[in-house]
PDB file of C-alpha atoms and ligand atoms in Angstrom:
ATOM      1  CA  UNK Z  15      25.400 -24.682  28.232  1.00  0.00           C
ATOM      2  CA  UNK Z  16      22.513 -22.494  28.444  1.00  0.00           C
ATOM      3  CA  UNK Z  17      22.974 -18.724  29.268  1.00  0.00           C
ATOM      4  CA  UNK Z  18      22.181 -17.653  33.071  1.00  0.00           C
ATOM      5  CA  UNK Z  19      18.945 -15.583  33.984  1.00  0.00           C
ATOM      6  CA  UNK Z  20      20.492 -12.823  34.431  1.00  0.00           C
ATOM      7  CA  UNK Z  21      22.793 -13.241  31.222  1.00  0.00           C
ATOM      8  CA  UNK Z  22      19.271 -13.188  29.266  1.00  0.00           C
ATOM      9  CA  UNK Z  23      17.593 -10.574  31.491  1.00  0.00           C
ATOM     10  CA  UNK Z  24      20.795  -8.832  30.350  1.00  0.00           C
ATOM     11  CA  UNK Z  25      20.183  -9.227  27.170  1.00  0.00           C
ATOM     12  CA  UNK Z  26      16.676  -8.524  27.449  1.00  0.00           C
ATOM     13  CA  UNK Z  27      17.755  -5.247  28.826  1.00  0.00           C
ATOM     14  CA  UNK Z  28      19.985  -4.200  26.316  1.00  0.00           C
ATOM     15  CA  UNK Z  29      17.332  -4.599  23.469  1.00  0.00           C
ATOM     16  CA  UNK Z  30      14.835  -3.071  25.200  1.00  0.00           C
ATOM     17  CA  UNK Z  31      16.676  -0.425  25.242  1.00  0.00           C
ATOM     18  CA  UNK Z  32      18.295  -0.349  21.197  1.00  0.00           C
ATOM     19  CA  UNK Z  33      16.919   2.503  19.758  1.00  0.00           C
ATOM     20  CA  UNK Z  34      14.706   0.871  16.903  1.00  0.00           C
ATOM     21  CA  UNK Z  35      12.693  -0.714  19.881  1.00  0.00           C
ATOM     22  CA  UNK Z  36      12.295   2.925  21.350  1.00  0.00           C
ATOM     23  CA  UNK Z  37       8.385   4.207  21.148  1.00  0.00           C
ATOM     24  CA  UNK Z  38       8.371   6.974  18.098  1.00  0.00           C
ATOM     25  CA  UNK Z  39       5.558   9.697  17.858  1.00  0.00           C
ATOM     26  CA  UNK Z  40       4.629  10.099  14.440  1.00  0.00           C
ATOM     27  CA  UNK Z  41       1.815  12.722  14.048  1.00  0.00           C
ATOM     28  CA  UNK Z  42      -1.273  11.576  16.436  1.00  0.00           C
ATOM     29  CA  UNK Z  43       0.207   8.170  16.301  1.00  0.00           C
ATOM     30  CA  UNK Z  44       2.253   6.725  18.729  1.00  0.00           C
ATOM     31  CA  UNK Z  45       4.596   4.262  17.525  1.00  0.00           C
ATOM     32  CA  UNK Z  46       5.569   0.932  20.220  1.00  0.00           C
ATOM     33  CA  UNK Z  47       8.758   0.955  18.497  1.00  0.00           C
ATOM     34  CA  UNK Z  48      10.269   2.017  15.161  1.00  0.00           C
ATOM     35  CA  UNK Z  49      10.163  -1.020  12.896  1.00  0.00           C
ATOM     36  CA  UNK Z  50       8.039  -0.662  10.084  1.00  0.00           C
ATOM     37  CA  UNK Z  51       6.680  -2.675   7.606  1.00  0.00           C
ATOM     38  CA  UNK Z  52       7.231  -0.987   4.244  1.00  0.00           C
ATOM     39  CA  UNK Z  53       5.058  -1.265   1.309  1.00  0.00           C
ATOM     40  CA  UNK Z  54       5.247  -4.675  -1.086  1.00  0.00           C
ATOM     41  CA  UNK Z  55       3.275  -5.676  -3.383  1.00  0.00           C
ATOM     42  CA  UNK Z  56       2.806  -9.494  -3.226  1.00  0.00           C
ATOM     43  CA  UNK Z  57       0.235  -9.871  -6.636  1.00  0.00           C
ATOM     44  CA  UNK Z  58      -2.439 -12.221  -4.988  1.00  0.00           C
ATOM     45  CA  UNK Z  59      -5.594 -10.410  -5.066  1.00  0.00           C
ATOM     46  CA  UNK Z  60      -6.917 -11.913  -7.462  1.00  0.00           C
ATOM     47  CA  UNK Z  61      -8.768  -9.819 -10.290  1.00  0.00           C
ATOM     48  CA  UNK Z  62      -7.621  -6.701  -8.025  1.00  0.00           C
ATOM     49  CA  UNK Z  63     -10.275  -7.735  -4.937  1.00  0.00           C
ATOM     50  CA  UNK Z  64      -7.965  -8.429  -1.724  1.00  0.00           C
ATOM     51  CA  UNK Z  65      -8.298 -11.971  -0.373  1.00  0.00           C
ATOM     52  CA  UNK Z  66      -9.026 -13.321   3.251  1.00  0.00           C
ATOM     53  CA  UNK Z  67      -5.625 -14.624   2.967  1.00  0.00           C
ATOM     54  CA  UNK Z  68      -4.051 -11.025   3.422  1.00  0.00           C
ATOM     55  CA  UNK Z  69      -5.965 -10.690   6.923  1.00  0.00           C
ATOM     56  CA  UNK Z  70      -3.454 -13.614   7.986  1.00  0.00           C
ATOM     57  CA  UNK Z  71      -0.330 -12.272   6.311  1.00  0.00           C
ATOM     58  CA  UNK Z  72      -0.839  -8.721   7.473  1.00  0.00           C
ATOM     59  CA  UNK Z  73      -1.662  -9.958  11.087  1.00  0.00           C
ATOM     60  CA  UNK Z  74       0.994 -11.811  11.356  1.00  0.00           C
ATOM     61  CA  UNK Z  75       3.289  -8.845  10.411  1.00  0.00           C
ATOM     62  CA  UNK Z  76       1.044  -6.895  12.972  1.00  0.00           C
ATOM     63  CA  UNK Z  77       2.675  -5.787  16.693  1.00  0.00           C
ATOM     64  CA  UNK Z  78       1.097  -3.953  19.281  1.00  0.00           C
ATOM     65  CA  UNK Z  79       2.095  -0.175  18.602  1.00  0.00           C
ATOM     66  CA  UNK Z  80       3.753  -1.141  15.161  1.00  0.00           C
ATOM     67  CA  UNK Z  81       2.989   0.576  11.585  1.00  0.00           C
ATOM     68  CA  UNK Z  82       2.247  -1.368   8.666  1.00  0.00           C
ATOM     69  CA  UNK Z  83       2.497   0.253   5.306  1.00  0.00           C
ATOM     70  CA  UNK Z  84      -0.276  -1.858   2.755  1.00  0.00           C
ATOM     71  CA  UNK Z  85       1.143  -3.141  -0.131  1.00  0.00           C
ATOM     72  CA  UNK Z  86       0.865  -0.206  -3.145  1.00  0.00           C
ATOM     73  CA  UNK Z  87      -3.456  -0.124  -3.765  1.00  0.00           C
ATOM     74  CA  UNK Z  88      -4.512   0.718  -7.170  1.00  0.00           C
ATOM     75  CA  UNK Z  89      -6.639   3.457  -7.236  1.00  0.00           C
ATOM     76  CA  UNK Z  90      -8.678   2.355 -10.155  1.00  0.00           C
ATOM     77  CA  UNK Z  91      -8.614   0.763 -13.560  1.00  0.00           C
ATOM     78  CA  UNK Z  92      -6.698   2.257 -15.308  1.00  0.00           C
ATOM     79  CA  UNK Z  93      -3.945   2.789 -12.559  1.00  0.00           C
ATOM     80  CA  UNK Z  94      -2.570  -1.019 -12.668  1.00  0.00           C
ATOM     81  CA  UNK Z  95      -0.106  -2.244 -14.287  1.00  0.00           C
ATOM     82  CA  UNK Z  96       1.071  -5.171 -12.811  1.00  0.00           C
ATOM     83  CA  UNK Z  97      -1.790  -8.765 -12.579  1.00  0.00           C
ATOM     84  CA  UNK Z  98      -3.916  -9.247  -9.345  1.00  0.00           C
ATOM     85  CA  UNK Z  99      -2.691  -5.850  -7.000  1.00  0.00           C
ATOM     86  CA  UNK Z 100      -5.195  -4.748  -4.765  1.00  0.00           C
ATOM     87  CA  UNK Z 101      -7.364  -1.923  -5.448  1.00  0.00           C
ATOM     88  CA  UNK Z 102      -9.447   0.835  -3.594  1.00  0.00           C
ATOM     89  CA  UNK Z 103     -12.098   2.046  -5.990  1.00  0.00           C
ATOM     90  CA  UNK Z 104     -15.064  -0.331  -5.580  1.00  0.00           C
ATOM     91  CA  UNK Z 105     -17.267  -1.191  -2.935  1.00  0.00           C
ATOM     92  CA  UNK Z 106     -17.127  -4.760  -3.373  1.00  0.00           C
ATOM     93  CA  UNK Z 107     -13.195  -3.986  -2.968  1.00  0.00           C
ATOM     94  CA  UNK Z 108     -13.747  -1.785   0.324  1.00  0.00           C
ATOM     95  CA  UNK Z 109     -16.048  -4.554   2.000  1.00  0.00           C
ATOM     96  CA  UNK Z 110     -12.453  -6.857   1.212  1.00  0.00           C
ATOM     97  CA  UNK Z 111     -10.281  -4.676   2.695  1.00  0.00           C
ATOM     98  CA  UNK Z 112     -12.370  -4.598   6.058  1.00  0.00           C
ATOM     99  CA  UNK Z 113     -11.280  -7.866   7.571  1.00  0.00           C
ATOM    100  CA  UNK Z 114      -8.054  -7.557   7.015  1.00  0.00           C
ATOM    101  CA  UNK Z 115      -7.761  -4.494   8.490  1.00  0.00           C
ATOM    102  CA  UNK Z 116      -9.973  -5.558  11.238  1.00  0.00           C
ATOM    103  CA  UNK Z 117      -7.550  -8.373  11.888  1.00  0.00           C
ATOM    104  CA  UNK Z 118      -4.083  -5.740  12.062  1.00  0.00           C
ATOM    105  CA  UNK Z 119      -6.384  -3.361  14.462  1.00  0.00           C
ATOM    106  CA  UNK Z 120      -7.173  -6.744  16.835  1.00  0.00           C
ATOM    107  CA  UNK Z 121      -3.107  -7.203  16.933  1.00  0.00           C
ATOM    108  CA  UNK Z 122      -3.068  -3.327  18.157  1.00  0.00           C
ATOM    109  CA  UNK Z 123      -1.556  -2.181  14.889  1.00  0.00           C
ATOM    110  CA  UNK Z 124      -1.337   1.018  12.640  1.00  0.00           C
ATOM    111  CA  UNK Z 125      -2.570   0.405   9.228  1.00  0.00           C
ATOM    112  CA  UNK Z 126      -1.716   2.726   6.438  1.00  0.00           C
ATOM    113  CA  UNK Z 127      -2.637   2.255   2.823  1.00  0.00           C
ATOM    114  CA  UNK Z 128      -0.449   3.350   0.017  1.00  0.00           C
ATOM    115  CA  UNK Z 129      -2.497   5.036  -2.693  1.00  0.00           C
ATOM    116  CA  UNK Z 130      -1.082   3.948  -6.337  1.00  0.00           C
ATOM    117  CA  UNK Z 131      -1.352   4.738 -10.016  1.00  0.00           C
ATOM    118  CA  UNK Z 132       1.364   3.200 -12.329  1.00  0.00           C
ATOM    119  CA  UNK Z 133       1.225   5.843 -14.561  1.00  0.00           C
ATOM    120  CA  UNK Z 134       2.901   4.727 -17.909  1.00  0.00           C
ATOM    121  CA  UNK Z 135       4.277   1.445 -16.331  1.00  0.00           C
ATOM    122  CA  UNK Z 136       1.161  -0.042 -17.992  1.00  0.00           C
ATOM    123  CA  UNK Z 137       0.459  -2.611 -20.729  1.00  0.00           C
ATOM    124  CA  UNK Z 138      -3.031  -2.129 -23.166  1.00  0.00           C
ATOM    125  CA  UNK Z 139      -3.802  -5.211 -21.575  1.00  0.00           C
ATOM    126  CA  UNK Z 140      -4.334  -3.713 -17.960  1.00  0.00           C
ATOM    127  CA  UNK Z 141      -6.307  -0.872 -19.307  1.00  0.00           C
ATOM    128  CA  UNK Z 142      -9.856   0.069 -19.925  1.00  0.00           C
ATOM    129  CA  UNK Z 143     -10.780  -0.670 -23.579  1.00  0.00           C
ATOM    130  CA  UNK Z 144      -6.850  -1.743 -24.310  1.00  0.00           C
ATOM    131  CA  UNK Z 145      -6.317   2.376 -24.197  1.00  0.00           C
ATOM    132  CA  UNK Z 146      -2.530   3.520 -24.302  1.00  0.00           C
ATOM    133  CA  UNK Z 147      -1.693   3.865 -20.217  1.00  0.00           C
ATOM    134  CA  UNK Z 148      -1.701   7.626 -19.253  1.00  0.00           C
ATOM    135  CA  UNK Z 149       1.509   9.527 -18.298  1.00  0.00           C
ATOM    136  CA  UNK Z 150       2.766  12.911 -17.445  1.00  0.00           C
ATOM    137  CA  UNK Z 151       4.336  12.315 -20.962  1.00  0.00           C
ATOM    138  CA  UNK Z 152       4.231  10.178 -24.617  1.00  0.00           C
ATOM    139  CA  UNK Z 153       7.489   8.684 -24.060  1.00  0.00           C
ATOM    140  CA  UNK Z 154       7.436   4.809 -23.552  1.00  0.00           C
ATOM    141  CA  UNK Z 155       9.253   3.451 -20.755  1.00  0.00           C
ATOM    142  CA  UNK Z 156      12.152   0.996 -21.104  1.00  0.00           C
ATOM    143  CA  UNK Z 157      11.655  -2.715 -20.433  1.00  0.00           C
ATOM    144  CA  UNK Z 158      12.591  -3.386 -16.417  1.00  0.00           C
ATOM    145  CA  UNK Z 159      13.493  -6.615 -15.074  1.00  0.00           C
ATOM    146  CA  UNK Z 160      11.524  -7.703 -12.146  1.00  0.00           C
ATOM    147  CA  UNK Z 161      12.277  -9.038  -9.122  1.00  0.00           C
ATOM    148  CA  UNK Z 162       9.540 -11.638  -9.084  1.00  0.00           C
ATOM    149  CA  UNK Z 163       9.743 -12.520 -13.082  1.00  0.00           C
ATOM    150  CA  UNK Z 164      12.743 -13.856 -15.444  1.00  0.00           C
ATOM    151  CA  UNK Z 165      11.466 -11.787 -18.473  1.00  0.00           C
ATOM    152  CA  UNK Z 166      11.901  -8.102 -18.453  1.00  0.00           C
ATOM    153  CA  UNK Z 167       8.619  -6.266 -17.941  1.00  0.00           C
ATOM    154  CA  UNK Z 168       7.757  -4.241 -21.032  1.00  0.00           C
ATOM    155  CA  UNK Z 169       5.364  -1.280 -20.917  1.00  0.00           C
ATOM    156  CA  UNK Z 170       3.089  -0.059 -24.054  1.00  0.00           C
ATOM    157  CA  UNK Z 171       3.551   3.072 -25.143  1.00  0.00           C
ATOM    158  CA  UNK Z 172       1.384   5.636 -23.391  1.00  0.00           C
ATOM    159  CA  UNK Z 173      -0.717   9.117 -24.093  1.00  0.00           C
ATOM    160  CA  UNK Z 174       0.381  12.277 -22.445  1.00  0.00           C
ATOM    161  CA  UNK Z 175      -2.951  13.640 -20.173  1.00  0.00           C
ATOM    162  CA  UNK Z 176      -4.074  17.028 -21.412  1.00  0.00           C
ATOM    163  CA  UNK Z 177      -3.905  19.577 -17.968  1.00  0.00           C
ATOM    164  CA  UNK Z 178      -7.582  19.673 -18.088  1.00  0.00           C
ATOM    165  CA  UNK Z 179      -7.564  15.300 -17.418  1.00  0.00           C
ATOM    166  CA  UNK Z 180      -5.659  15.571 -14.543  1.00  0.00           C
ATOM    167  CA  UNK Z 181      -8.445  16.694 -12.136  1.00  0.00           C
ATOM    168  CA  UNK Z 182     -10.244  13.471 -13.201  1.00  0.00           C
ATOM    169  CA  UNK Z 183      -6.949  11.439 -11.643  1.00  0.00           C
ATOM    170  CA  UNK Z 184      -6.382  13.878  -8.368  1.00  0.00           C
ATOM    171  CA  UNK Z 185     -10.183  12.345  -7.889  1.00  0.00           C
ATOM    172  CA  UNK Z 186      -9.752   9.035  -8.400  1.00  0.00           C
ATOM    173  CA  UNK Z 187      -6.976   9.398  -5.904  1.00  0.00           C
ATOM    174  CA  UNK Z 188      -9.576  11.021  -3.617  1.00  0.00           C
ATOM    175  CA  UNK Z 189     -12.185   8.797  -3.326  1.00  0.00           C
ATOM    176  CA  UNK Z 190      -9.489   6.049  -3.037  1.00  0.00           C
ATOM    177  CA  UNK Z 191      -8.604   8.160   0.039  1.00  0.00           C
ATOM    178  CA  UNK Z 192     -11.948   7.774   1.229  1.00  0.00           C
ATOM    179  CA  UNK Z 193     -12.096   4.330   0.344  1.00  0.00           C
ATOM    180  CA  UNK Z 194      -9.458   3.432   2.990  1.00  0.00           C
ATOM    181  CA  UNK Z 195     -10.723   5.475   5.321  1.00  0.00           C
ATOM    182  CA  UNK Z 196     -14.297   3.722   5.140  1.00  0.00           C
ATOM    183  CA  UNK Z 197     -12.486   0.421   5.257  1.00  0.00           C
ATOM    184  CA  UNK Z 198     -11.803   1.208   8.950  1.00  0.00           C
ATOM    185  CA  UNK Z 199      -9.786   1.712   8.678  1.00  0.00           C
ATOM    186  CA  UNK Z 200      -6.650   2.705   7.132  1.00  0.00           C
ATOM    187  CA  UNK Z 201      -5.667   5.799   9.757  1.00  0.00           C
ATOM    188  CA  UNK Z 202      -4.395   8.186   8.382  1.00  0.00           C
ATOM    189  CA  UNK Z 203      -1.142  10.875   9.332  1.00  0.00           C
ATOM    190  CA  UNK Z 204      -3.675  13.918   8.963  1.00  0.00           C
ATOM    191  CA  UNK Z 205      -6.154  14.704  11.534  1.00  0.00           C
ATOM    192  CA  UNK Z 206      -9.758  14.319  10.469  1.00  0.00           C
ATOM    193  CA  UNK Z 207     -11.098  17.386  10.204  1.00  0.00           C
ATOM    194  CA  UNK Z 208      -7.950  18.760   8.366  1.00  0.00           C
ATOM    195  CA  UNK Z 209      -8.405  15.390   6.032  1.00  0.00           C
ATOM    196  CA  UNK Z 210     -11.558  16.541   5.218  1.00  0.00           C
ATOM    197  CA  UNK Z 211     -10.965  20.221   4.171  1.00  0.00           C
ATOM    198  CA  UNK Z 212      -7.570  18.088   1.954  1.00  0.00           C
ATOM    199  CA  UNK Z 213     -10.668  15.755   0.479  1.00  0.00           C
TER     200      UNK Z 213
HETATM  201  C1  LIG N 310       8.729  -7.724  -3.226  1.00  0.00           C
HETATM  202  C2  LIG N 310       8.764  -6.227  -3.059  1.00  0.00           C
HETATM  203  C3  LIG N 310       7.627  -5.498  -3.329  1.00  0.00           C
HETATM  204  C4  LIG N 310       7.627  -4.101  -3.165  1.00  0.00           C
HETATM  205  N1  LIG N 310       6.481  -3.386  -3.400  1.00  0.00           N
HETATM  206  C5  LIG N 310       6.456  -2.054  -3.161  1.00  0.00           C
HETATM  207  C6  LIG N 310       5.244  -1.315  -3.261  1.00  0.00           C
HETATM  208  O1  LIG N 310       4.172  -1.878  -3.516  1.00  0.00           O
HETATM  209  N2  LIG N 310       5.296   0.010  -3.031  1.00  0.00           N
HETATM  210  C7  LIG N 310       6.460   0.666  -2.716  1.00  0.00           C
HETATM  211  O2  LIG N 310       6.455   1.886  -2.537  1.00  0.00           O
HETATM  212  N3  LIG N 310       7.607  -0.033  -2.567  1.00  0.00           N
HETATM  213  C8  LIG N 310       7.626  -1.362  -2.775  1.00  0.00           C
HETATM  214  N4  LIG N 310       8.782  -2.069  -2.572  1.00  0.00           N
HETATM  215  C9  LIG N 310       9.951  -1.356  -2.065  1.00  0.00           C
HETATM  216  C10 LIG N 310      10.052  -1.556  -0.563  1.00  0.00           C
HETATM  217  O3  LIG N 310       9.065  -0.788   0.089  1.00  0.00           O
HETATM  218  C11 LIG N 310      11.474  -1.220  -0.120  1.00  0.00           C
HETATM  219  O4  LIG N 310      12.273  -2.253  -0.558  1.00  0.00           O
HETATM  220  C12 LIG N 310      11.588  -1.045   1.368  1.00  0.00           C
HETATM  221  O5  LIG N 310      11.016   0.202   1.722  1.00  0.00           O
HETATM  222  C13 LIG N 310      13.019  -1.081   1.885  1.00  0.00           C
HETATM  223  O6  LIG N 310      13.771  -0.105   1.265  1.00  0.00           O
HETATM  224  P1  LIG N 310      15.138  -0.493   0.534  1.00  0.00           P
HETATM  225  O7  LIG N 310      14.822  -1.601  -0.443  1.00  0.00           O
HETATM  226  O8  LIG N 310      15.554   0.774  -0.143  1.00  0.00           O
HETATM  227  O9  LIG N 310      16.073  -0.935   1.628  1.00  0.00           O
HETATM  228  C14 LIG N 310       8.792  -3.449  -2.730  1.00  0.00           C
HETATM  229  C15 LIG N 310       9.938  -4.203  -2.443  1.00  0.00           C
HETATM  230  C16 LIG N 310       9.908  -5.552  -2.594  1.00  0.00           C
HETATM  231  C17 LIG N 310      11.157  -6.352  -2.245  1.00  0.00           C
END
């Protein structure tokens, strides 16, 4: 037995009307409704370029109205820590991000980025010149087990920054800033001219 019209126009009703399908004004944007599609990093840009594959997965996750938080976005080389995550701090990595950003904006969606540096949950491997990883301190992190791996991940052990180095990183987190923002791209929750005085 199949449920009546007006059963499902009922029903229709009611979730129209649950909250988390309410419209949500965040900042300048206006939210359709209040599900949001929080950051997660999926490892499959390879060599840290994002791939045409992530203009179908993101617009497919795209709604009309709907926010979409980018999976974390290294900001440069020596912020990864983990194989094949996006990053922000290249051109030929900006021209990548374009269509798929392109492809949440023709679904009507918001597209943030999420600006990342691992910090000391880094491996020599990952970093420039197999340097230790850089940290707000010299004390190595414990392995962690991953949710996407059966070994523990284990971090090398990493250099404290001297005060005067940390400039260098507040600018790599800049231009990434600008990076998205030339990609199309990523909105952003500030206004522009106020982003502009932040960058
Ligand atoms: C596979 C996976 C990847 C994730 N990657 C990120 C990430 O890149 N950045 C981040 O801030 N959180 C990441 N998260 C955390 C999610 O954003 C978080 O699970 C989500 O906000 C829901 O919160 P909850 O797990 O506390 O319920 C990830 C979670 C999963 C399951």
């Amino acid at each position: 037995m199949g449920h009546s019209v007006e059963t499902v126009q009922q029903e229709v009703q009611q979730a129209l009307t649950m909250p988390v399908l309410t419209p949500y004004k965040m900042g300048r944007f206006n939210l359709s409704h209040r599900m949001v599609m929080p950051p997660m990093t999926r490892q499959r840009s390879w060599n840290n370029i994002p791939q045409p594959h992530a203009a179908v997965y993101y617009s497919q996750r795209a709604s009309k109205g709907g926010l979409i938080i980018s999976e974390a976005t290294v900001i440069s080389e020596a912020a990864r820590g983990y194989k094949d995550t996006p990053g922000i701090w290249s051109k030929e990595q900006v021209e990548a991000w374009k269509p798929i950003v392109d492809a949440v904006h023709a679904k009507g969606g918001i597209f943030f980025c999420q600006i990342w540096h691992v910090g000391r949950a880094s491996t020599y491997e990952y970093q420039p010149n197999g340097q230790a990883p850089i940290s707000s301190t010299s004390n190595e992190l414990k392995p962690q087990l991953q949710a996407n791996a059966d070994e523990p991940a284990k971090f090398s052990p990493p250099r404290r920054l001297a005060t005067d180095e940390i400039p260098q990183v507040v600018d790599q987190y800049r231009l990434a800033a600008r990076n998205a923002m030339e990609a199309g791209k990523f909105l952003s929750p500030f206004k522009h001219h106020k982003l502009t005085d932040l960058l």
